[in-house]
Tab-separated table of C-alpha atoms and ligand atoms in Angstrom:
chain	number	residue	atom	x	y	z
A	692	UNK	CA	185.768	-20.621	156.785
A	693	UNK	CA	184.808	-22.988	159.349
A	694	UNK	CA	184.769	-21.334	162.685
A	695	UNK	CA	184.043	-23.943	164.517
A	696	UNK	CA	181.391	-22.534	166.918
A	697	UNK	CA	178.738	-25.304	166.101
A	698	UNK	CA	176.493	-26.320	169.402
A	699	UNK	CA	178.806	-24.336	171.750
A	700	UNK	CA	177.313	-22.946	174.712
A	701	UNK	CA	178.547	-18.913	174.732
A	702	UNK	CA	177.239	-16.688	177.790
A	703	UNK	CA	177.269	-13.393	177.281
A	704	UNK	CA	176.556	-10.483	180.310
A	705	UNK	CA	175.521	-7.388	178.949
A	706	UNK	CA	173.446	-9.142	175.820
A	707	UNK	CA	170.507	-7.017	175.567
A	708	UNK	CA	171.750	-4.172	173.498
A	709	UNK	CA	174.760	-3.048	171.609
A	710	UNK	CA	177.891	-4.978	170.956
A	711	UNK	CA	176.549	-7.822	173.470
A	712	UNK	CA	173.424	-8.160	171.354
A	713	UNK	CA	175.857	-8.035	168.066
A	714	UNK	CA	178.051	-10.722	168.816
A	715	UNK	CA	175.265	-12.727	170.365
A	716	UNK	CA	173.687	-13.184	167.144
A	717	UNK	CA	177.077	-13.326	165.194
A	718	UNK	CA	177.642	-16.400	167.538
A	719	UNK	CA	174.427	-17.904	166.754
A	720	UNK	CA	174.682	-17.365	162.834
A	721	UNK	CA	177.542	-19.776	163.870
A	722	UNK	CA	175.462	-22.045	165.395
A	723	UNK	CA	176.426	-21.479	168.885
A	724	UNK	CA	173.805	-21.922	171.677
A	725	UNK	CA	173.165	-18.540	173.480
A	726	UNK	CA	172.948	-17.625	177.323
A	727	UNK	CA	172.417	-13.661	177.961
A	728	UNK	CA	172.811	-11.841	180.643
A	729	UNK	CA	171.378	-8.498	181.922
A	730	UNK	CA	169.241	-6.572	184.730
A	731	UNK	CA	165.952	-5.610	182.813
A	732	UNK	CA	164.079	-8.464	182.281
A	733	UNK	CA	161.684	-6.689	179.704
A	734	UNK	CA	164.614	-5.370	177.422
A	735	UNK	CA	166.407	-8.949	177.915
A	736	UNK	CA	163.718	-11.027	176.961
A	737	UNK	CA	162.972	-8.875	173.679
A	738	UNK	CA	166.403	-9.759	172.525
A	739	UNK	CA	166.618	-13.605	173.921
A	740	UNK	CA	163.727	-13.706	171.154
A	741	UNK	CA	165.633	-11.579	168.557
A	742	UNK	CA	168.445	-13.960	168.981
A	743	UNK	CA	165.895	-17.237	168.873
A	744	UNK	CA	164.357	-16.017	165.734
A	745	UNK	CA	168.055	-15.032	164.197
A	746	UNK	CA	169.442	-18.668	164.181
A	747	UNK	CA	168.134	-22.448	164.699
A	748	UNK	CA	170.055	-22.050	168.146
A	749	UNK	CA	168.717	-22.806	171.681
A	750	UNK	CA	168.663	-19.029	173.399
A	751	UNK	CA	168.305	-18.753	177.414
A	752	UNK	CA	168.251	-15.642	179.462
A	753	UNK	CA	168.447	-14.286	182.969
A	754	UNK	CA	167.833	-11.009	184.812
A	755	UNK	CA	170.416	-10.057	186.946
A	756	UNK	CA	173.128	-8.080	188.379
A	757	UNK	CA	176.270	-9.323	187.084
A	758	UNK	CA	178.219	-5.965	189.850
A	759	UNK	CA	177.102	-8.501	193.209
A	760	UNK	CA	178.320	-11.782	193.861
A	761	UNK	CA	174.828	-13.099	194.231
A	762	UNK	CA	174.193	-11.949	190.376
A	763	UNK	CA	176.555	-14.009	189.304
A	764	UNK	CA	176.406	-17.617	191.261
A	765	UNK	CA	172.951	-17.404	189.516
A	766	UNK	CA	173.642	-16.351	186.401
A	767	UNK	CA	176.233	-19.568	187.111
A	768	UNK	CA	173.902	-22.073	188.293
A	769	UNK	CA	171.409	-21.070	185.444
A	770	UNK	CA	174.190	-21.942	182.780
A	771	UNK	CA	174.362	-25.161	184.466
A	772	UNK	CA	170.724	-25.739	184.531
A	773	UNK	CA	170.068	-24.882	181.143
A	774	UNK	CA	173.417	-26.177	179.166
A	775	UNK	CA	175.638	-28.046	181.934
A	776	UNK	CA	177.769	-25.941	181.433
A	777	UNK	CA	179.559	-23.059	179.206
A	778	UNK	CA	182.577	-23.440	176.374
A	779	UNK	CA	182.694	-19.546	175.931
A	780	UNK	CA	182.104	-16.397	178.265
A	781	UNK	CA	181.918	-12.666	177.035
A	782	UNK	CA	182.314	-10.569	179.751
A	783	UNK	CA	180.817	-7.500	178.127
A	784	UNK	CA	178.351	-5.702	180.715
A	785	UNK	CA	179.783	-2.423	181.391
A	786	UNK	CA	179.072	1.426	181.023
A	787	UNK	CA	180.622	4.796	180.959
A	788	UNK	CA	181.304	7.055	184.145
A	789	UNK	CA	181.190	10.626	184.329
A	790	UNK	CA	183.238	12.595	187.481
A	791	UNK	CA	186.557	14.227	189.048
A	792	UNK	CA	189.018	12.281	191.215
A	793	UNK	CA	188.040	14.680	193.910
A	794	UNK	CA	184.743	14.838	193.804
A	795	UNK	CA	183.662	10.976	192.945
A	796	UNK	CA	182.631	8.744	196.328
A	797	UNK	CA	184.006	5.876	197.319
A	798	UNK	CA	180.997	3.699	196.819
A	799	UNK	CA	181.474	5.112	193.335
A	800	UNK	CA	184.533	3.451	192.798
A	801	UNK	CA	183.477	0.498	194.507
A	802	UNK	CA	180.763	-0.237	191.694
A	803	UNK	CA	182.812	0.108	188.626
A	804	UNK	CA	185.260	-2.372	190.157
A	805	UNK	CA	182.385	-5.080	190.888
A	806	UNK	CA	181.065	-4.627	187.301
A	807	UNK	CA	184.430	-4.597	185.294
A	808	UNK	CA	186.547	-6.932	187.161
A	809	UNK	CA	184.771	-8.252	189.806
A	810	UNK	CA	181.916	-9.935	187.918
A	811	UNK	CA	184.559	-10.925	185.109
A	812	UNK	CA	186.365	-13.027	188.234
A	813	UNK	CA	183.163	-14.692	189.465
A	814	UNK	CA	181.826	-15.699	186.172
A	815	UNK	CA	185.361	-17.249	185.273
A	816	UNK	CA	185.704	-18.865	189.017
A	817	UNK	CA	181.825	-20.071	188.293
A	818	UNK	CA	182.360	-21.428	184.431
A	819	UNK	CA	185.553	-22.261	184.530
A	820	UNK	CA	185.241	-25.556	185.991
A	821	UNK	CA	182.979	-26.574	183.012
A	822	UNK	CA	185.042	-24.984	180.270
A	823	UNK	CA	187.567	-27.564	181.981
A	824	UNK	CA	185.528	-30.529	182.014
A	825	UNK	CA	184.252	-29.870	178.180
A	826	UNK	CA	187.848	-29.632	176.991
A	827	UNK	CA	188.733	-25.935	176.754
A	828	UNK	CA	187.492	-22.611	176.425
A	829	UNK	CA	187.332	-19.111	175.930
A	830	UNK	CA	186.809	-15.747	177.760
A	831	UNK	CA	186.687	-12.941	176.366
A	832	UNK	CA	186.805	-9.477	178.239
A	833	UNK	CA	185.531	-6.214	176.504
A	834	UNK	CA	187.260	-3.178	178.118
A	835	UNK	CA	188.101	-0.272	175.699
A	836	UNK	CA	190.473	1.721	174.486
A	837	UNK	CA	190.282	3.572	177.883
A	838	UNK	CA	191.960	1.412	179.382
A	839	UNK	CA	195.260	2.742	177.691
A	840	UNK	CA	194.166	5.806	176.516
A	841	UNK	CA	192.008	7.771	178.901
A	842	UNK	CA	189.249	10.315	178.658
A	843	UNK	CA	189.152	13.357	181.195
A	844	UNK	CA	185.743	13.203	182.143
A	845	UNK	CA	185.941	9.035	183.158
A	846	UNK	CA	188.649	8.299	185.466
A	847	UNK	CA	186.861	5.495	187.764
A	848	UNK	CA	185.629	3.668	184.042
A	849	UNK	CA	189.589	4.517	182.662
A	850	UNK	CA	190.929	2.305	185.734
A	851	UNK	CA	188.078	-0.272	186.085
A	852	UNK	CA	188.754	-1.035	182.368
A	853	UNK	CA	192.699	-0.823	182.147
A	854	UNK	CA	192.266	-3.100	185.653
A	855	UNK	CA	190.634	-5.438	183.510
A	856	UNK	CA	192.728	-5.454	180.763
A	857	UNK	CA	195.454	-6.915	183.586
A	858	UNK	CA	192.945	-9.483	184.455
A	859	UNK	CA	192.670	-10.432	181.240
A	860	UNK	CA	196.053	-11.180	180.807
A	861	UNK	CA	196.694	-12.895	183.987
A	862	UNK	CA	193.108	-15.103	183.515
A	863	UNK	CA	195.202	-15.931	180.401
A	864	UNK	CA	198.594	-17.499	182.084
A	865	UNK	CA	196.695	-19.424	184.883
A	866	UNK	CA	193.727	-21.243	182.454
A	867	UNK	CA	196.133	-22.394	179.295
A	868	UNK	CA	197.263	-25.112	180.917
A	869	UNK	CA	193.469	-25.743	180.500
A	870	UNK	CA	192.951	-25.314	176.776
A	871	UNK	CA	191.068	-22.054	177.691
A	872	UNK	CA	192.191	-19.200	175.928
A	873	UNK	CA	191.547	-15.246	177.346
A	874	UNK	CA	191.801	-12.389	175.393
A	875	UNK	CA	190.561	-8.846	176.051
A	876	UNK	CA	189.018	-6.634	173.388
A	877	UNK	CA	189.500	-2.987	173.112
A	878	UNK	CA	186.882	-0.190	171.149
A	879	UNK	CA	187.137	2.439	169.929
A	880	UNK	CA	183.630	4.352	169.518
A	881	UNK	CA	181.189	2.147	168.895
A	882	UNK	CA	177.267	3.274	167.826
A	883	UNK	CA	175.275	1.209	170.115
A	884	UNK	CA	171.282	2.858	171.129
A	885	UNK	CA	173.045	4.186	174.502
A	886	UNK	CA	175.655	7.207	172.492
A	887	UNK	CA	172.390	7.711	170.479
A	888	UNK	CA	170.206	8.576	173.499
A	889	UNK	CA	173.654	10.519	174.812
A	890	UNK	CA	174.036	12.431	171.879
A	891	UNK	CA	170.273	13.390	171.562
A	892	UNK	CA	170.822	14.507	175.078
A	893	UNK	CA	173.683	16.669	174.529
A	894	UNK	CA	172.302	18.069	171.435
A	895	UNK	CA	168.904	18.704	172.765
A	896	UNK	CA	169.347	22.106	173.459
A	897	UNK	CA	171.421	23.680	170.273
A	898	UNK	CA	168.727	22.078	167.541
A	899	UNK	CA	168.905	19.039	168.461
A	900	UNK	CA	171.784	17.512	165.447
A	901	UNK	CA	172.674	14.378	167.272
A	902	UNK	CA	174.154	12.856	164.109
A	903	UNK	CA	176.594	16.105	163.382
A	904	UNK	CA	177.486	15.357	167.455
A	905	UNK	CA	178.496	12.152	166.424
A	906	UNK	CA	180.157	12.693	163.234
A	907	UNK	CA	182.481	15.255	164.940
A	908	UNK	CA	182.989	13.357	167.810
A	909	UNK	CA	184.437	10.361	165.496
A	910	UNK	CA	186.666	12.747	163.253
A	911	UNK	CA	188.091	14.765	166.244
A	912	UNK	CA	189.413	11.433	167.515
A	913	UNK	CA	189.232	8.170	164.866
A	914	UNK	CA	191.185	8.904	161.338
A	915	UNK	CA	188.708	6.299	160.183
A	916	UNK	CA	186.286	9.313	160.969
A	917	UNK	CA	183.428	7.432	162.066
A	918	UNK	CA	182.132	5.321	164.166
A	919	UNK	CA	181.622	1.558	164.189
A	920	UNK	CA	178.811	0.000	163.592
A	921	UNK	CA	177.786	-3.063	166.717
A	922	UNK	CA	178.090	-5.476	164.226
A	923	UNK	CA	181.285	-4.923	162.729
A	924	UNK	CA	182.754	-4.865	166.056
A	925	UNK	CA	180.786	-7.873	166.415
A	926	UNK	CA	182.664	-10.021	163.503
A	927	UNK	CA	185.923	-9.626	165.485
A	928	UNK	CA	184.669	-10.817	169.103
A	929	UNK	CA	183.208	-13.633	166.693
A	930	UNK	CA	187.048	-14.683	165.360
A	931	UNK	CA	188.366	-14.185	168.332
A	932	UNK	CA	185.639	-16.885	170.074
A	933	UNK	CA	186.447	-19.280	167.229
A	934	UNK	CA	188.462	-22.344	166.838
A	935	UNK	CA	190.396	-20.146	164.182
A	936	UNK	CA	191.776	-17.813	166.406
A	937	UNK	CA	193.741	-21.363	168.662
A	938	UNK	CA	196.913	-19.359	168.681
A	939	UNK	CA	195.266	-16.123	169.996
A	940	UNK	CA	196.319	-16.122	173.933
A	941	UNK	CA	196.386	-13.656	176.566
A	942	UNK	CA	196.658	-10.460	174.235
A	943	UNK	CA	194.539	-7.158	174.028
A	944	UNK	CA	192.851	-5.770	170.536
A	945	UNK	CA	192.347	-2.768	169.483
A	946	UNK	CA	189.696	-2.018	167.279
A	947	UNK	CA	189.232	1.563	167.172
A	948	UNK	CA	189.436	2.987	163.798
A	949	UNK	CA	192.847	4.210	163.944
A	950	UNK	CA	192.374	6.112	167.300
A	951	UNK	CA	194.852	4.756	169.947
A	952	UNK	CA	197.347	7.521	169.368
A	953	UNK	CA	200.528	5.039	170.364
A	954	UNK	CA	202.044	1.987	168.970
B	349	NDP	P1	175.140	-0.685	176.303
B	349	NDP	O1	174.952	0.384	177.322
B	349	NDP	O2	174.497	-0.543	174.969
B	349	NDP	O3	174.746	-2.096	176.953
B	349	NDP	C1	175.226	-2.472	178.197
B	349	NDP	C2	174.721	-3.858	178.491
B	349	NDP	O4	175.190	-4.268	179.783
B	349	NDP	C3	173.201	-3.914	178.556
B	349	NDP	O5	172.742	-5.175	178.135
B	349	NDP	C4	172.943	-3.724	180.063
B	349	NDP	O6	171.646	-4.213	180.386
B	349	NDP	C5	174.086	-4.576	180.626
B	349	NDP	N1	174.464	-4.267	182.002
B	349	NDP	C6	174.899	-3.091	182.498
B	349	NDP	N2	175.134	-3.181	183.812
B	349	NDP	C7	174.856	-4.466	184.160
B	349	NDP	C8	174.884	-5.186	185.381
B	349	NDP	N3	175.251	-4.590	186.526
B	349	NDP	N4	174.524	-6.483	185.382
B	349	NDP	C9	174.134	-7.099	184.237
B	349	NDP	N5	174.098	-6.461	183.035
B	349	NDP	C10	174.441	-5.166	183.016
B	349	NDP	O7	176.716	-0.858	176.139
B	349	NDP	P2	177.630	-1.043	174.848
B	349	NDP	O8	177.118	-2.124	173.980
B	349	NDP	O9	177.928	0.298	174.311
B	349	NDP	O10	178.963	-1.525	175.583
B	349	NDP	C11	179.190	-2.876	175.941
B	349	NDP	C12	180.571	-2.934	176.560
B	349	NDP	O11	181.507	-2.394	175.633
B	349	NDP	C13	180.721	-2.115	177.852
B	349	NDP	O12	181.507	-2.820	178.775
B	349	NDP	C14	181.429	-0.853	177.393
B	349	NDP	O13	182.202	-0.286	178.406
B	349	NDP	C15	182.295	-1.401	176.259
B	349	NDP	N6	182.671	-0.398	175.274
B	349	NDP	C16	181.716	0.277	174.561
B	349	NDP	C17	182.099	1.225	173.630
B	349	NDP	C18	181.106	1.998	172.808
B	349	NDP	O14	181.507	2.965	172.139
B	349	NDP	N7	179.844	1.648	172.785
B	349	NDP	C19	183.516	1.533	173.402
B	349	NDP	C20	184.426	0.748	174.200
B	349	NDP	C21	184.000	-0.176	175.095
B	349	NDP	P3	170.864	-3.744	181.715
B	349	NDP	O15	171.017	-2.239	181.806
B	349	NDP	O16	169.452	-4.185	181.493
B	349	NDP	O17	171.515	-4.456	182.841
């Protein structure tokens, strides 16, 4: 199948690990030229060179903070710099919370919103304007299945992510008109190198069975009873960025295994 992601330009924040890293080199297996974003410059330059040496793509990088508006005008103006521009933008940085309603801070709060929704807004307001001027585009937002089906111990990451979810849809009615096309993407669990270093964690103590943590974790809640691996994740954020997927506006995916428990 031709996907049709030959010398596109696809930035992706939160590319240094897990499913950013995935679908960053499922893009460039489809030829797509490669922009990453993250904050360590160490960890993001080890996989701008994974990536290079993955695919007979151009792959550019830069270190910084997608949660402040500063973060992003120069992740913008680097895009520029390097490819004039962008035709697709993953907005995948993100992480998990951990707190009570009554006991998390404001600033707390504060945070999550600039990394889930506020950097997706500034990175479309920034790349938009290109997508435009190349002909179309796509965005695609990774929230998770959070956002509709919370757990306890998250609430600020359950709202940042279901908040985004809404942007999602409403980036979706406003940039069509465009030829751009926004989707949002929703996980289940996912075994990226950051619920391996949590599970070690948690396990440390009681013998130290990370992988029976796991396994329990994913049949308690998936009937698939396991989890996914980054780069089958990866395939669908891949079809959804492709010219195959032209009909595929404003919705959210699931892709969790079987464990949203609604319809
Ligand atoms: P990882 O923790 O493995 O990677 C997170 C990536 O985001 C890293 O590259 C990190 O690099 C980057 N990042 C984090 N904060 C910032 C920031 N402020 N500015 C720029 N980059 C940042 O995450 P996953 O691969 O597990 O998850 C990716 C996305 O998928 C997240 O949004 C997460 O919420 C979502 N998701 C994950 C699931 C899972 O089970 N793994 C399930 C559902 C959704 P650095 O720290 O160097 O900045």
């Amino acid at each position: 199948m031709d996907m049709g992601l030959g010398g596109k330009v696809a930035v992706i924040t939160g590319g240094s690990i897990g499913i950013g890293l995935a679908v960053a080199k499922g893009l460039a297996a489809e030829g797509a030229h490669i922009f990453l974003v993250a904050r360590d410059a160490a960890r993001l330059e080890a996989a701008r060179a994974d990536v290079a040496a993955s695919a007979k793509v151009r792959v550019a990088a830069l270190a910084c903070d997608v949660a402040t508006a500063e973060g992003c005008a120069a992740a913008v103006a680097a895009v520029e710099k390097e490819f004039g521009g962008a035709d697709i933008l993953l907005n995948n940085a993100g992480t998990g919370s951990n707190e009570t309603i009554m006991e998390a801070p404001d600033s707390k709060w504060q945070y999550y919103w600039d990394l889930h929704v506020m950097a997706a807004t500034r990175l479309a307001r920034g790349l938009v304007p290109s997508m435009k001027a190349r002909g179309g585009g796509v965005i695609l937002n990774n929230a998770s299945i959070c956002a509709a089906q919370p757990l306890w111990y998250e609430p600020i990451y359950n709202v940042t992510k279901a908040a985004l979810v809404m942007l999602s849809k409403t980036m979706a009615t406003e940039f069509i008109k465009d030829n751009i096309r926004v989707n949002a993407i929703n996980p289940g669990f996912v075994l990226t190198p950051d619920w391996i270093k949590t599970a070690k964690q948690l396990t440390a103590d009681s013998g130290g069975d990370w992988k029976g943590y796991i396994d329990n974790l994913a049949k308690e809640n998936a009937p698939i009873a396991r989890f996914a691996s980054p780069e089958e994740i990866a395939d669908f954020f891949v079809f959804l960025c492709s010219a195959r997927a032209s009909y595929s506006v404003g919705s959210t995916y699931f892709v969790d295994g079987g464990m949203l428990k609604t319809v």
